[in-house]
Amino acid sequence: MLILAIDPGNVNSAYVLMKKETYKPIEFGLLENNLVREKVLNLDYDCLAIEMVASYGMAVGESVFDTCVWIGRFIECVQERNIPYTRVYRIEEKMNICHDSRAKDSNIRQALIDRFGIVGTKKNPGFFYGFKKDIWAAYAVGCTYIDMTL
């Protein structure tokens, strides 16, 4: 079973296509949202896991609302294809991966490396070779989804 995990953004989004049984990343990238939308429409996968924005009572800017629009556009694409989707909240990722609601991106990255293996090098690629920036967050979305459904 293949999971498409997305960490959405207002302009660019990260995605990871991963195997549910092994958590192995098959394809990943950080692309402009229209290109990620094409991946959502054309990749072969069984479920979409997408990070969802949550309100904690703080004022937010236009970029958060633009991100919400993109979340809706991605979900609309999977609904057109009759593919199930799940919204994963950041707090769920923090608690699942780090067991601490105060975890930061660096804590999540390190916990994923501790769990699955080294990043590696070009000469000796590891489990996460090629990951950068928001791709870690997209992988955390997929990992949390898989852990929650086991």
Tab-separated table of C-alpha atoms in Angstrom:
chain	number	residue	atom	x	y	z
A	1	MET	CA	0.000	0.000	0.000
A	2	LEU	CA	1.323	3.459	-0.940
A	3	ILE	CA	0.728	6.621	1.079
A	4	LEU	CA	1.136	10.115	-0.334
A	5	ALA	CA	2.017	12.504	2.503
A	6	ILE	CA	1.977	16.275	2.050
A	7	ASP	CA	3.249	19.147	4.165
A	8	PRO	CA	1.316	21.987	2.503
A	9	GLY	CA	2.492	25.543	2.177
A	10	ASN	CA	1.143	28.749	0.728
A	11	VAL	CA	3.480	28.670	-2.321
A	12	ASN	CA	5.450	25.404	-2.150
A	13	SER	CA	4.575	22.057	-0.608
A	14	ALA	CA	6.623	18.998	0.252
A	15	TYR	CA	5.443	15.506	-0.576
A	16	VAL	CA	6.626	11.972	0.142
A	17	LEU	CA	5.293	8.842	-1.519
A	18	MET	CA	5.981	5.990	0.897
A	19	LYS	CA	5.280	2.299	1.426
A	20	LYS	CA	2.939	1.708	4.342
A	21	GLU	CA	4.420	-1.664	5.264
A	22	THR	CA	8.056	-0.507	5.456
A	23	TYR	CA	7.744	3.301	5.790
A	24	LYS	CA	10.255	3.459	2.919
A	25	PRO	CA	10.191	6.706	0.907
A	26	ILE	CA	9.734	5.953	-2.800
A	27	GLU	CA	9.579	9.489	-4.202
A	28	PHE	CA	9.771	12.903	-2.574
A	29	GLY	CA	10.239	16.556	-3.326
A	30	LEU	CA	9.619	20.175	-2.443
A	31	LEU	CA	7.787	21.774	-5.340
A	32	GLU	CA	5.593	24.694	-6.315
A	33	ASN	CA	1.999	23.905	-5.338
A	34	ASN	CA	0.705	23.477	-8.903
A	35	LEU	CA	3.370	20.795	-9.462
A	36	VAL	CA	2.419	19.030	-6.233
A	37	ARG	CA	-1.203	19.167	-7.386
A	38	GLU	CA	-0.116	17.338	-10.553
A	39	LYS	CA	1.517	14.665	-8.357
A	40	VAL	CA	-1.731	14.326	-6.377
A	41	LEU	CA	-3.642	13.913	-9.630
A	42	ASN	CA	-1.236	11.533	-11.367
A	43	LEU	CA	0.767	9.444	-8.891
A	44	ASP	CA	-0.395	5.935	-8.021
A	45	TYR	CA	-1.194	5.760	-4.265
A	46	ASP	CA	-3.837	4.350	-1.945
A	47	CYS	CA	-4.343	7.186	0.565
A	48	LEU	CA	-3.423	10.839	1.040
A	49	ALA	CA	-2.212	12.041	4.439
A	50	ILE	CA	-2.055	15.829	4.607
A	51	GLU	CA	-1.042	18.132	7.429
A	52	MET	CA	-3.953	20.275	8.542
A	53	VAL	CA	-3.818	23.774	9.973
A	54	ALA	CA	-5.122	24.090	13.546
A	55	SER	CA	-6.214	27.219	15.392
A	56	TYR	CA	-4.753	27.937	18.795
A	57	GLY	CA	-6.407	31.319	19.217
A	58	MET	CA	-3.513	33.327	17.799
A	59	ALA	CA	-3.812	35.813	14.970
A	60	VAL	CA	-2.564	34.483	11.635
A	61	GLY	CA	-1.595	36.101	8.379
A	62	GLU	CA	-2.535	35.717	4.750
A	63	SER	CA	-0.031	32.898	4.166
A	64	VAL	CA	-1.918	30.613	6.588
A	65	PHE	CA	-5.170	31.221	4.741
A	66	ASP	CA	-3.444	30.600	1.400
A	67	THR	CA	-2.142	27.308	2.817
A	68	CYS	CA	-5.708	26.369	3.808
A	69	VAL	CA	-6.850	27.020	0.238
A	70	TRP	CA	-4.152	24.653	-1.056
A	71	ILE	CA	-5.114	21.979	1.455
A	72	GLY	CA	-8.639	22.155	0.062
A	73	ARG	CA	-7.408	21.979	-3.516
A	74	PHE	CA	-5.289	18.886	-2.772
A	75	ILE	CA	-8.214	17.191	-1.002
A	76	GLU	CA	-10.525	18.041	-3.902
A	77	CYS	CA	-8.108	16.249	-6.258
A	78	VAL	CA	-8.148	13.014	-4.251
A	79	GLN	CA	-11.931	13.159	-3.908
A	80	GLU	CA	-12.206	13.367	-7.708
A	81	ARG	CA	-10.139	10.161	-7.877
A	82	ASN	CA	-12.124	8.468	-5.069
A	83	ILE	CA	-8.949	8.052	-3.018
A	84	PRO	CA	-9.351	8.284	0.770
A	85	TYR	CA	-7.549	11.012	2.695
A	86	THR	CA	-6.733	11.824	6.296
A	87	ARG	CA	-5.885	15.158	7.874
A	88	VAL	CA	-3.006	14.956	10.338
A	89	TYR	CA	-2.439	17.780	12.810
A	90	ARG	CA	1.041	18.963	13.802
A	91	ILE	CA	0.371	18.198	17.471
A	92	GLU	CA	-0.378	14.577	16.505
A	93	GLU	CA	2.990	14.369	14.741
A	94	LYS	CA	4.845	15.819	17.723
A	95	MET	CA	3.186	13.441	20.168
A	96	ASN	CA	3.533	10.389	17.917
A	97	ILE	CA	7.167	10.893	16.948
A	98	CYS	CA	8.646	12.703	19.966
A	99	HIS	CA	6.036	12.080	22.692
A	100	ASP	CA	6.253	15.791	23.526
A	101	SER	CA	3.912	18.566	22.377
A	102	ARG	CA	6.802	21.069	22.613
A	103	ALA	CA	8.933	19.247	20.006
A	104	LYS	CA	10.468	21.385	17.273
A	105	ASP	CA	11.320	20.456	13.679
A	106	SER	CA	14.878	19.540	14.700
A	107	ASN	CA	13.553	17.170	17.387
A	108	ILE	CA	11.244	15.474	14.890
A	109	ARG	CA	14.062	15.117	12.357
A	110	GLN	CA	16.373	13.557	14.932
A	111	ALA	CA	13.673	11.197	16.231
A	112	LEU	CA	13.005	10.002	12.669
A	113	ILE	CA	16.729	9.401	12.087
A	114	ASP	CA	16.959	7.532	15.400
A	115	ARG	CA	14.013	5.353	14.386
A	116	PHE	CA	14.764	4.623	10.725
A	117	GLY	CA	18.467	5.232	10.125
A	118	ILE	CA	20.990	7.712	8.895
A	119	VAL	CA	20.600	10.219	6.097
A	120	GLY	CA	23.766	8.996	4.406
A	121	THR	CA	25.893	10.459	1.664
A	122	LYS	CA	25.921	10.376	-2.130
A	123	LYS	CA	28.467	7.561	-1.982
A	124	ASN	CA	26.615	5.699	0.772
A	125	PRO	CA	22.932	6.783	0.725
A	126	GLY	CA	20.894	6.096	3.837
A	127	PHE	CA	17.152	5.811	4.469
A	128	PHE	CA	16.634	9.586	4.205
A	129	TYR	CA	19.219	10.470	1.559
A	130	GLY	CA	18.072	13.574	-0.331
A	131	PHE	CA	15.653	14.818	2.334
A	132	LYS	CA	15.738	18.552	3.039
A	133	LYS	CA	13.625	21.240	4.634
A	134	ASP	CA	9.893	20.517	4.538
A	135	ILE	CA	10.352	17.016	3.131
A	136	TRP	CA	11.089	15.957	6.731
A	137	ALA	CA	7.721	17.415	7.759
A	138	ALA	CA	5.915	15.606	4.925
A	139	TYR	CA	7.546	12.338	5.992
A	140	ALA	CA	6.452	12.999	9.604
A	141	VAL	CA	2.868	13.376	8.337
A	142	GLY	CA	3.049	10.016	6.562
A	143	CYS	CA	4.785	8.289	9.455
A	144	THR	CA	2.174	9.552	11.914
A	145	TYR	CA	-0.662	8.457	9.633
A	146	ILE	CA	0.782	4.958	9.321
A	147	ASP	CA	1.407	4.685	13.070
A	148	MET	CA	-2.167	5.806	13.785
A	149	THR	CA	-3.661	3.224	11.415
A	150	LEU	CA	-1.678	0.187	12.588
